[in-house]
Coordinates of C-alpha atoms and ligand atoms in Angstrom, one line a residue:
M1 CA -18.4 -26.0 -11.2
G2 CA -21.7 -27.8 -10.6
Y3 CA -23.9 -27.3 -7.6
D4 CA -21.9 -29.7 -5.4
T5 CA -19.9 -26.7 -4.3
K6 CA -21.0 -25.7 -0.8
Y7 CA -21.7 -22.1 0.2
I8 CA -21.5 -20.4 3.5
F9 CA -22.9 -16.9 3.7
V10 CA -21.7 -14.7 6.6
T11 CA -23.8 -11.7 7.6
G12 CA -23.4 -9.3 10.5
G13 CA -25.9 -7.8 12.9
V14 CA -26.3 -5.2 15.6
L15 CA -23.2 -3.1 14.7
S16 CA -20.2 -3.0 12.5
S17 CA -16.6 -3.9 13.6
L18 CA -17.6 -7.2 15.2
G19 CA -14.9 -8.9 13.2
K20 CA -16.9 -10.5 10.3
G21 CA -13.8 -10.6 8.1
L22 CA -11.8 -12.4 10.8
A23 CA -14.7 -14.7 11.5
S24 CA -14.9 -15.6 7.7
A25 CA -11.2 -16.1 7.5
S26 CA -11.2 -18.3 10.6
I27 CA -14.0 -20.4 9.2
G28 CA -11.8 -20.8 6.1
A29 CA -8.8 -21.9 8.2
L30 CA -10.9 -24.4 10.0
L31 CA -12.3 -26.0 6.9
E32 CA -8.8 -26.1 5.4
S33 CA -7.6 -27.9 8.5
R34 CA -10.1 -30.6 7.7
G35 CA -8.6 -31.0 4.2
L36 CA -11.2 -29.0 2.3
T37 CA -10.4 -26.4 -0.3
V38 CA -12.0 -23.0 0.2
T39 CA -12.2 -19.6 -1.3
I40 CA -13.6 -16.5 0.3
Q41 CA -15.5 -13.6 -1.3
K42 CA -16.5 -10.3 0.0
L43 CA -19.6 -8.5 -1.2
D44 CA -19.5 -4.8 -0.3
P45 CA -22.7 -2.8 -0.4
Y46 CA -21.1 0.6 -1.1
I47 CA -21.3 2.3 -4.5
N48 CA -17.6 2.8 -5.3
V49 CA -16.6 0.3 -8.0
D50 CA -13.6 -0.7 -6.0
P51 CA -11.9 0.8 -2.9
G52 CA -8.9 2.0 -4.9
T53 CA -9.9 5.6 -4.8
M54 CA -11.3 5.6 -1.2
N55 CA -9.6 7.5 1.6
P56 CA -7.7 5.2 4.0
F57 CA -9.1 7.3 6.9
Q58 CA -12.6 6.2 6.0
H59 CA -12.1 2.7 4.6
G60 CA -8.8 1.5 6.0
E61 CA -6.2 -0.3 3.9
V62 CA -6.6 -1.0 0.3
F63 CA -5.4 -4.6 -0.1
V64 CA -3.9 -5.6 -3.5
T65 CA -4.1 -9.1 -4.9
D66 CA -1.6 -10.7 -7.3
D67 CA -3.8 -9.9 -10.3
G68 CA -3.7 -6.2 -9.3
T69 CA -7.3 -5.8 -8.0
E70 CA -7.6 -3.1 -5.3
T71 CA -9.8 -4.7 -2.7
D72 CA -11.2 -4.5 0.8
L73 CA -8.8 -5.1 3.7
D74 CA -10.8 -8.2 4.7
L75 CA -9.2 -10.0 1.7
G76 CA -5.9 -9.6 3.5
H77 CA -7.4 -11.6 6.5
Y78 CA -8.6 -14.2 4.1
E79 CA -5.1 -14.6 2.5
R80 CA -3.4 -14.6 5.9
F81 CA -5.6 -17.3 7.3
T82 CA -6.1 -19.6 4.3
H83 CA -4.4 -20.7 1.1
A84 CA -7.2 -19.3 -1.1
K85 CA -5.9 -17.6 -4.3
L86 CA -7.8 -14.3 -4.4
G87 CA -8.3 -11.9 -7.3
Q88 CA -10.9 -9.8 -9.1
D89 CA -13.7 -12.3 -8.6
N90 CA -13.3 -12.2 -4.8
N91 CA -14.6 -8.7 -4.2
F92 CA -17.7 -7.2 -5.6
T93 CA -19.3 -3.9 -4.7
T94 CA -22.7 -2.5 -5.5
G95 CA -20.9 -0.2 -7.9
K96 CA -19.2 -3.1 -9.7
I97 CA -22.5 -4.9 -9.9
Y98 CA -24.5 -1.9 -11.3
F99 CA -21.6 -1.0 -13.6
S100 CA -21.9 -4.4 -15.2
V101 CA -25.7 -4.4 -15.4
I102 CA -25.7 -0.9 -16.9
T103 CA -23.0 -1.8 -19.4
K104 CA -25.2 -4.8 -20.5
E105 CA -28.2 -2.6 -20.7
R106 CA -26.4 -0.1 -23.0
K107 CA -25.4 -3.0 -25.2
G108 CA -29.0 -4.1 -25.5
E109 CA -28.4 -7.4 -23.8
Y110 CA -31.7 -7.2 -21.9
L111 CA -33.6 -7.1 -25.2
G112 CA -35.7 -4.2 -24.4
G113 CA -36.8 -5.5 -21.0
T114 CA -37.2 -3.2 -18.0
V115 CA -34.1 -3.6 -15.9
Q116 CA -34.9 -4.0 -12.2
V117 CA -33.2 -4.8 -8.9
I118 CA -35.0 -8.1 -8.8
P119 CA -34.2 -10.1 -11.0
H120 CA -31.4 -8.2 -12.9
I121 CA -29.3 -6.9 -10.0
T122 CA -29.9 -10.0 -7.9
D123 CA -29.0 -12.3 -10.9
E124 CA -25.8 -10.3 -11.4
I125 CA -24.9 -10.8 -7.7
K126 CA -25.6 -14.5 -7.9
D127 CA -23.5 -14.8 -11.1
S128 CA -20.7 -13.0 -9.2
I129 CA -20.9 -15.5 -6.4
R130 CA -20.6 -18.3 -8.9
K131 CA -17.6 -16.7 -10.5
A132 CA -15.6 -17.2 -7.4
S133 CA -16.6 -20.8 -7.1
N134 CA -14.2 -22.5 -9.4
D135 CA -12.6 -25.8 -8.2
V136 CA -13.2 -25.4 -4.5
D137 CA -15.2 -27.5 -2.0
V138 CA -16.5 -24.5 -0.1
V139 CA -17.1 -20.9 -1.0
I140 CA -17.4 -18.5 2.0
V141 CA -19.2 -15.3 1.1
E142 CA -19.0 -12.4 3.5
I143 CA -21.7 -9.7 3.1
G144 CA -20.4 -6.3 4.1
G145 CA -22.4 -3.9 6.3
T146 CA -24.9 -4.6 9.0
I147 CA -28.4 -6.2 8.7
G148 CA -30.9 -3.3 8.5
D149 CA -28.9 -1.2 6.1
I150 CA -30.8 -0.1 3.1
E151 CA -27.9 -0.7 0.7
S152 CA -27.3 -4.3 1.5
L153 CA -30.8 -5.4 0.7
P154 CA -30.2 -6.6 -2.9
F155 CA -27.3 -8.7 -1.7
L156 CA -29.4 -10.3 1.0
E157 CA -32.2 -11.0 -1.4
A158 CA -29.6 -12.6 -3.8
I159 CA -28.2 -14.9 -1.1
R160 CA -31.7 -15.8 0.0
Q161 CA -32.5 -16.9 -3.5
F162 CA -29.2 -18.7 -3.8
K163 CA -30.3 -21.4 -1.4
N164 CA -33.2 -22.3 -3.7
D165 CA -30.9 -22.4 -6.7
A166 CA -28.1 -24.3 -5.1
G167 CA -30.1 -26.8 -3.0
K168 CA -30.8 -26.8 0.7
D169 CA -27.9 -29.1 1.6
N170 CA -25.4 -26.8 -0.2
V171 CA -26.0 -23.5 1.6
I172 CA -25.8 -22.3 5.1
Y173 CA -26.1 -18.9 6.7
I174 CA -23.9 -17.8 9.6
H175 CA -24.8 -14.6 11.4
L176 CA -22.3 -12.7 13.5
T177 CA -24.0 -10.8 16.3
L178 CA -23.3 -9.0 19.6
V179 CA -24.1 -10.3 23.1
P180 CA -23.0 -7.5 25.4
Y181 CA -22.4 -7.7 29.1
I182 CA -24.2 -5.0 30.9
G183 CA -22.4 -4.1 34.1
T184 CA -25.4 -2.5 35.9
A185 CA -27.5 -5.6 35.3
G186 CA -24.6 -7.9 35.9
E187 CA -25.5 -10.1 33.0
V188 CA -25.1 -10.6 29.2
K189 CA -28.0 -9.4 27.1
T190 CA -29.5 -11.4 24.2
K191 CA -32.0 -8.8 23.0
P192 CA -29.8 -7.2 20.3
T193 CA -29.2 -10.7 18.9
Q194 CA -33.0 -11.5 18.9
H195 CA -33.7 -8.3 17.1
S196 CA -31.0 -8.8 14.5
V197 CA -32.1 -12.3 13.7
K198 CA -35.7 -11.2 13.6
E199 CA -34.7 -8.6 10.9
L200 CA -32.9 -11.3 9.0
R201 CA -35.8 -13.6 9.1
S202 CA -38.2 -10.9 8.0
I203 CA -36.4 -10.9 4.7
G204 CA -36.5 -14.6 4.4
I205 CA -33.2 -15.7 5.8
Q206 CA -33.1 -18.1 8.7
P207 CA -29.6 -18.2 10.1
D208 CA -28.2 -21.7 10.7
I209 CA -25.4 -20.7 13.1
L210 CA -25.0 -17.7 15.3
L211 CA -21.5 -16.4 16.2
C212 CA -22.0 -14.4 19.3
R213 CA -19.3 -11.8 19.9
T214 CA -18.9 -11.3 23.6
D215 CA -16.3 -10.6 26.3
R216 CA -17.0 -13.8 28.2
M217 CA -17.9 -17.5 27.5
L218 CA -21.7 -17.9 27.2
N219 CA -23.1 -20.5 29.5
P220 CA -25.6 -23.2 28.4
D221 CA -28.6 -21.3 29.7
I222 CA -27.8 -18.2 27.7
K223 CA -27.1 -20.4 24.6
A224 CA -30.5 -22.2 25.1
K225 CA -32.3 -18.8 25.4
I226 CA -30.7 -17.5 22.2
A227 CA -31.4 -20.7 20.4
M228 CA -35.1 -20.6 21.4
F229 CA -35.7 -17.0 20.4
C230 CA -33.7 -17.3 17.2
N231 CA -34.9 -20.7 16.0
V232 CA -31.5 -22.4 15.9
G233 CA -30.1 -25.5 17.7
A234 CA -28.3 -24.7 21.0
D235 CA -25.2 -26.3 19.5
A236 CA -25.3 -23.7 16.7
V237 CA -24.9 -20.9 19.2
I238 CA -21.1 -20.3 19.2
T239 CA -19.3 -18.0 21.6
A240 CA -17.0 -15.6 19.7
K241 CA -15.1 -14.3 22.7
D242 CA -12.7 -11.4 22.5
V243 CA -9.1 -12.6 22.1
S244 CA -5.8 -10.8 22.5
C245 CA -4.3 -12.4 19.4
I246 CA -6.4 -12.8 16.2
Y247 CA -4.7 -16.1 15.4
E248 CA -6.5 -17.7 18.3
V249 CA -9.9 -17.2 16.7
P250 CA -9.9 -20.5 14.6
L251 CA -8.9 -22.4 17.8
L252 CA -11.6 -20.8 19.8
F253 CA -14.2 -21.5 17.2
H254 CA -13.1 -25.1 17.0
Q255 CA -13.5 -25.5 20.8
E256 CA -17.0 -24.2 20.5
G257 CA -17.7 -26.9 17.8
L258 CA -18.2 -24.5 14.9
D259 CA -16.4 -26.6 12.2
N260 CA -18.3 -29.7 13.3
K261 CA -21.6 -28.0 13.0
I262 CA -20.7 -26.5 9.6
V263 CA -19.8 -29.9 8.1
E264 CA -22.8 -31.5 9.7
L265 CA -25.2 -28.9 8.2
L266 CA -23.6 -29.0 4.8
N267 CA -23.5 -32.7 4.8
I268 CA -19.8 -32.9 4.1
W269 CA -17.6 -35.8 5.2
T270 CA -14.1 -34.8 6.2
R271 CA -11.2 -35.9 8.2
A272 CA -10.7 -34.6 11.8
P273 CA -9.2 -31.1 11.8
R274 CA -5.4 -30.8 12.2
L275 CA -4.8 -27.6 14.1
E276 CA -1.3 -28.3 15.4
D277 CA 0.1 -25.5 13.3
W278 CA -2.3 -23.0 14.7
E279 CA -1.7 -24.2 18.3
A280 CA 2.1 -24.0 17.8
L281 CA 1.8 -20.5 16.3
C282 CA -0.3 -19.2 19.3
R283 CA 2.1 -20.8 21.8
R284 CA 5.1 -19.2 20.1
M285 CA 3.4 -15.8 20.0
G286 CA 2.4 -16.1 23.6
E287 CA 5.9 -16.6 24.9
P288 CA 8.3 -14.2 23.2
S289 CA 11.8 -14.0 24.5
F290 CA 12.5 -10.5 23.3
D291 CA 10.7 -7.2 22.7
V292 CA 11.4 -4.8 19.8
T293 CA 9.9 -1.4 19.1
I294 CA 9.4 -0.3 15.5
A295 CA 8.4 3.3 14.6
I296 CA 5.9 3.5 11.8
V297 CA 6.3 7.1 10.4
G298 CA 3.2 7.8 8.4
K299 CA 0.2 9.9 7.8
Y300 CA -2.7 7.7 8.9
V301 CA -1.5 7.0 12.4
D302 CA -4.8 7.7 14.0
L303 CA -6.4 4.9 12.1
T304 CA -4.1 1.9 12.3
E305 CA -6.6 -0.1 10.2
S306 CA -5.0 1.8 7.3
Y307 CA -1.8 -0.2 7.8
K308 CA -3.5 -3.5 8.6
S309 CA -1.3 -5.8 6.5
L310 CA 1.8 -3.9 7.5
N311 CA 1.0 -4.3 11.2
E312 CA 0.5 -8.0 10.8
A313 CA 3.6 -8.5 8.7
L314 CA 5.7 -6.8 11.4
I315 CA 4.2 -9.1 14.0
H316 CA 4.9 -12.1 11.7
G317 CA 8.5 -10.9 11.3
G318 CA 8.8 -11.2 15.1
I319 CA 7.7 -14.8 15.3
P320 CA 10.8 -16.6 13.9
N321 CA 12.9 -14.1 16.0
Q322 CA 11.0 -15.0 19.2
A323 CA 10.2 -11.3 19.5
R324 CA 7.1 -9.4 20.4
V325 CA 7.0 -6.4 18.0
N326 CA 5.6 -3.2 19.6
L327 CA 4.4 -0.6 17.1
K328 CA 4.9 3.1 17.7
F329 CA 2.9 5.2 15.3
I330 CA 4.4 8.6 14.6
D331 CA 2.6 11.3 12.7
S332 CA 5.2 12.4 10.2
E333 CA 3.9 16.0 10.3
T334 CA 5.2 16.3 13.8
L335 CA 8.8 15.4 12.7
D336 CA 11.5 17.8 11.8
A337 CA 15.3 18.0 12.3
N338 CA 14.7 19.2 15.9
T339 CA 12.0 16.7 17.0
C340 CA 13.4 13.5 15.3
N341 CA 15.9 12.7 18.0
Q342 CA 13.3 12.8 20.7
S343 CA 10.4 11.1 18.8
L344 CA 12.6 8.3 17.6
E345 CA 14.3 7.8 21.0
G346 CA 14.3 4.2 22.0
V347 CA 13.0 2.7 18.8
D348 CA 14.8 -0.3 17.3
G349 CA 13.8 0.2 13.7
V350 CA 12.1 2.9 11.5
L351 CA 9.5 2.0 8.9
V352 CA 8.1 4.5 6.4
P353 CA 5.1 2.9 4.8
G354 CA 3.3 3.6 1.5
G355 CA 1.4 6.8 1.0
F356 CA 0.1 9.4 -1.4
G357 CA 0.4 13.2 -1.6
A358 CA 2.9 15.8 -0.2
R359 CA 1.6 16.1 3.3
G360 CA 4.1 14.9 5.9
V361 CA 6.8 14.1 3.3
E362 CA 9.5 16.3 4.8
G363 CA 9.0 14.7 8.2
K364 CA 9.5 11.2 6.7
I365 CA 12.7 12.5 5.0
C366 CA 13.9 13.5 8.4
A367 CA 13.1 10.1 9.8
A368 CA 15.0 8.4 7.0
R369 CA 18.0 10.6 7.5
H370 CA 17.9 10.0 11.3
A371 CA 17.9 6.2 10.7
R372 CA 20.7 6.4 8.1
E373 CA 23.0 8.6 10.2
N374 CA 22.4 6.7 13.5
R375 CA 22.6 3.3 11.8
I376 CA 19.1 2.4 12.9
P377 CA 17.5 -0.3 10.7
Y378 CA 15.3 1.4 8.1
F379 CA 12.6 -0.2 6.0
G380 CA 11.0 2.0 3.3
I381 CA 8.0 0.6 1.6
C382 CA 6.8 2.1 -1.7
L383 CA 6.6 5.8 -0.8
G384 CA 9.1 4.8 1.9
M385 CA 11.6 3.7 -0.7
Q386 CA 11.0 6.9 -2.7
I387 CA 11.7 8.9 0.5
A388 CA 14.9 7.0 1.1
V389 CA 16.1 7.9 -2.5
I390 CA 15.2 11.6 -2.1
E391 CA 16.9 11.8 1.3
F392 CA 20.0 10.1 -0.1
A393 CA 20.1 12.2 -3.2
R394 CA 19.8 15.5 -1.2
H395 CA 22.3 14.7 1.6
M396 CA 24.7 12.2 0.2
A397 CA 24.8 12.8 -3.5
G398 CA 24.8 16.6 -3.3
L399 CA 21.6 16.9 -5.4
D400 CA 20.1 19.8 -3.6
G401 CA 16.3 20.1 -3.8
A402 CA 16.0 16.5 -5.1
D403 CA 12.4 15.4 -4.9
S404 CA 9.6 13.4 -6.4
T405 CA 7.6 15.2 -9.1
E406 CA 4.5 14.0 -7.1
F407 CA 5.5 16.6 -4.4
D408 CA 7.4 19.2 -6.4
S409 CA 6.8 19.3 -10.1
N410 CA 9.6 21.9 -10.6
T411 CA 12.3 20.1 -8.6
P412 CA 15.8 20.6 -10.2
H413 CA 16.4 16.9 -9.5
P414 CA 13.4 14.6 -10.1
V415 CA 14.9 11.5 -8.7
I416 CA 11.4 10.0 -8.5
Y417 CA 9.1 10.8 -11.4
L418 CA 6.3 9.6 -13.6
M419 CA 7.9 7.2 -16.1
E420 CA 6.1 7.9 -19.3
K421 CA 7.1 4.8 -21.2
W422 CA 8.3 1.5 -19.9
F423 CA 8.3 -2.2 -20.8
D424 CA 5.8 -4.0 -18.6
D425 CA 7.1 -7.4 -17.6
K426 CA 3.7 -8.5 -16.5
S427 CA 1.8 -7.9 -19.7
G428 CA 4.8 -8.0 -22.0
T429 CA 3.7 -4.7 -23.5
L430 CA 5.0 -1.2 -23.7
Q431 CA 3.1 1.0 -21.2
Q432 CA 2.5 4.8 -21.5
R433 CA 1.2 7.4 -19.2
D434 CA 1.6 11.1 -18.4
V435 CA 0.4 13.7 -15.9
H436 CA -2.9 13.9 -17.7
S437 CA -3.7 10.2 -17.4
E438 CA -6.7 9.5 -15.2
K439 CA -6.1 8.8 -11.5
G440 CA -7.8 5.4 -11.4
G441 CA -6.2 2.7 -13.5
T442 CA -2.8 4.4 -14.2
M443 CA -0.9 2.7 -11.4
R444 CA 1.5 -0.2 -11.6
L445 CA -0.7 -2.7 -9.8
G446 CA -0.4 -6.3 -8.7
A447 CA 2.4 -8.8 -8.9
Y448 CA 5.6 -8.0 -10.9
P449 CA 8.8 -10.0 -11.0
C450 CA 12.1 -8.6 -9.7
K451 CA 15.6 -9.9 -10.1
L452 CA 17.9 -9.6 -7.1
E453 CA 21.5 -8.7 -7.0
K454 CA 23.8 -11.0 -5.1
D455 CA 25.5 -9.8 -2.0
T456 CA 22.6 -7.6 -0.8
V457 CA 20.4 -7.7 2.2
A458 CA 17.5 -8.5 0.0
Y459 CA 19.2 -11.5 -1.6
R460 CA 20.3 -12.9 1.7
A461 CA 16.7 -12.5 3.1
Y462 CA 14.9 -14.1 0.1
A463 CA 17.6 -16.6 -0.7
A464 CA 16.3 -16.5 -4.3
E465 CA 17.3 -14.8 -7.5
T466 CA 13.9 -13.8 -8.8
I467 CA 11.0 -12.8 -6.6
S468 CA 7.4 -11.7 -7.3
E469 CA 5.9 -8.9 -5.2
R470 CA 2.7 -6.7 -5.4
H471 CA 2.8 -3.1 -6.4
R472 CA 0.5 -0.1 -6.1
H473 CA 2.1 3.1 -7.2
R474 CA 2.4 5.6 -10.0
Y475 CA 5.9 7.1 -9.6
E476 CA 9.2 5.4 -10.2
F477 CA 12.9 5.7 -9.6
N478 CA 14.5 8.0 -12.3
N479 CA 17.2 6.0 -14.0
A480 CA 18.9 9.3 -15.1
Y481 CA 20.1 9.6 -11.6
M482 CA 21.3 6.0 -11.2
E483 CA 25.0 6.7 -11.7
P484 CA 25.4 9.7 -9.3
L485 CA 23.4 7.9 -6.6
K486 CA 25.4 4.7 -7.0
K487 CA 28.6 6.6 -6.8
A488 CA 27.5 8.1 -3.5
G489 CA 26.8 4.6 -2.1
L490 CA 23.3 3.7 -3.0
K491 CA 23.0 0.1 -4.0
I492 CA 20.4 -1.1 -6.6
A493 CA 19.5 -4.4 -5.0
G494 CA 16.6 -5.4 -7.3
M495 CA 15.3 -4.5 -10.7
A496 CA 12.5 -5.6 -13.0
P497 CA 13.8 -8.2 -15.5
S498 CA 13.5 -5.7 -18.3
G499 CA 16.2 -3.7 -16.5
E500 CA 14.1 -0.5 -16.6
L501 CA 12.4 -0.3 -13.2
V502 CA 14.3 -0.1 -9.9
E503 CA 12.5 -2.2 -7.3
I504 CA 14.9 -2.3 -4.3
V505 CA 17.5 0.1 -3.1
E506 CA 19.9 -0.4 -0.2
I507 CA 22.7 1.7 1.3
E508 CA 26.2 0.3 1.5
D509 CA 27.8 0.5 4.9
H510 CA 24.6 0.5 6.9
P511 CA 23.5 -2.6 8.9
W512 CA 20.0 -2.7 7.4
Y513 CA 18.7 0.1 5.2
L514 CA 16.3 -1.1 2.5
G515 CA 13.6 0.5 0.4
C516 CA 11.4 -1.5 -1.9
Q517 CA 9.0 -0.1 -4.5
F518 CA 6.5 -2.9 -3.9
H519 CA 4.4 -3.8 -0.8
P520 CA 5.9 -7.0 0.8
E521 CA 3.3 -6.8 3.6
F522 CA 0.6 -8.1 1.3
K523 CA 2.3 -11.5 1.1
S524 CA 3.2 -12.1 4.7
R525 CA 1.5 -15.0 6.6
P526 CA 1.7 -15.9 10.2
M527 CA 2.9 -19.4 9.3
T528 CA 5.3 -18.1 6.6
P529 CA 6.5 -14.6 7.6
H530 CA 7.8 -12.5 4.8
P531 CA 11.6 -12.7 4.4
L532 CA 12.1 -8.9 4.4
F533 CA 10.1 -8.5 7.6
R534 CA 11.8 -11.4 9.3
S535 CA 15.2 -9.9 8.3
F536 CA 14.2 -6.4 9.4
I537 CA 13.0 -7.5 12.8
A538 CA 16.3 -9.6 13.2
A539 CA 18.3 -6.4 12.5
A540 CA 16.1 -4.4 14.9
L541 CA 16.7 -7.0 17.6
K542 CA 20.4 -6.8 17.0
Y543 CA 20.3 -3.0 17.1
S544 CA 18.3 -3.2 20.4
G545 CA 20.8 -5.6 21.9
N546 CA 23.7 -3.3 21.0
R547 CA 21.8 -0.3 22.4
E548 CA 21.3 -2.2 25.7
I549 CA 25.1 -3.0 25.8
E550 CA 26.0 0.7 25.1
K551 CA 23.7 1.7 28.0
Q552 CA 25.5 -0.5 30.5
Ligands
LIG601 N1 2.7 8.1 -4.0 C1 3.7 7.2 -4.5 C2 3.4 6.7 -5.9 O1 2.3 6.9 -6.4 C3 3.8 5.9 -3.6 C4 2.6 5.1 -3.6 C5 2.6 4.1 -2.4 O2 3.3 4.2 -1.5 N2 1.7 3.1 -2.5 O3 4.3 6.3 -6.6

């Protein structure tokens, strides 16, 4: 690794939700556009070892990497904006750091020393940063939380020390702050930024660049004022103006001179940035020819952050179809046989996303039935596939009371169940689990291969025989019901190579009805929209066109 690797630490001030994740991802995109290789790491100050067991209402989506790590949703931004390969070394929490230190202490690795925050916790943090540093030119490290939080102090101390270890030319600090416009005063205010930087400097970190989140472009006077109070150059004060489309952020940062400043400060020589792809993307997204509306029938509809990757993947699916994708979130608890018609009126596609627990399941089953009977494109993801199988079993295969054992352990027809033994194609080993297995760590997680059947929607979309997709679930399709379901018209479109795990189901004689046991949304990028989302949106467009014709 050596210390020629360059490090950019991104901290946030004033308040949360300023878009530190997007800013870090955009910095990555800009550096890649100059021909540099990057990786991005998130350090989260909370105590959970990983976000896998956290409630999506509180924490938003759990993003899953190829290696099966359950991570923070910001890693989704990093993957969508860059080519960085992310995994277990790209997300560390206080819990993970302490867990490692305490495990070492129990093993006696500290040789009887008193184990302390400084140096033991801070050393562990610095080691974790170095772990993510393999073979890249620049490592971008985002520190979660806001300056001033008690729990982020060990991380800030560690990154302060890091500059001394790695050398002054190799480390810069970028601070994202807020510059609000105050209507009654008729001007933008710099005081919150001054305070936030003061706080940062009081713990020994002098930011090199300030990203100022604001609703308008900052004029040179304001920039000069911020520069003077915060002890940075005026050209290091960057306007991070609100944008309507997140993929404009790298372009905006570039116009403000951010990437130039970064390479200057880090003393890196690079080619000029090539941003044509990003420009073309924003142009295409800004001038859609069509509109489609997709209903997302789920549980976390009040917090759309819970479906971050899904929302993005749907938008990506619209790009090659020249379509703007409008999302209509529907709380599945409000759906039943009577309300479905009205709630799903005017939508061009129905998507049931992943989820856990019995709440709202019957409403989702109604939505799946409605889509099947009315020939509306249906896309079931993970739980959404299981819902499709249950609905089909109950209403097409005559399996009354069919269910998943997750929701009804006494169902007469457990079409979805906990598979106690299966051959795991990823590890090449036999896996076992039962209802008593612990909740954490018993899921099928991360990338698994899947073989596609020819002459299916999936095969046509992927144009490949074997694919790899990411999983995060405990329950599986029950092969004991394969024959009766097939006989009733369910197609098994994809299976694990071992032939034991059903990965994709479709319905014959429906324009587009597909359920997949994996989460395709995690692998969709704006430049390379996921094939299933592209195909689903194409089907929704077709459906919407037909609906228009019927109306006339
Ligand atoms: N609850 C289901 C399972 O555990 C589906 C999980 C999901 O949708 N991610 O199998």
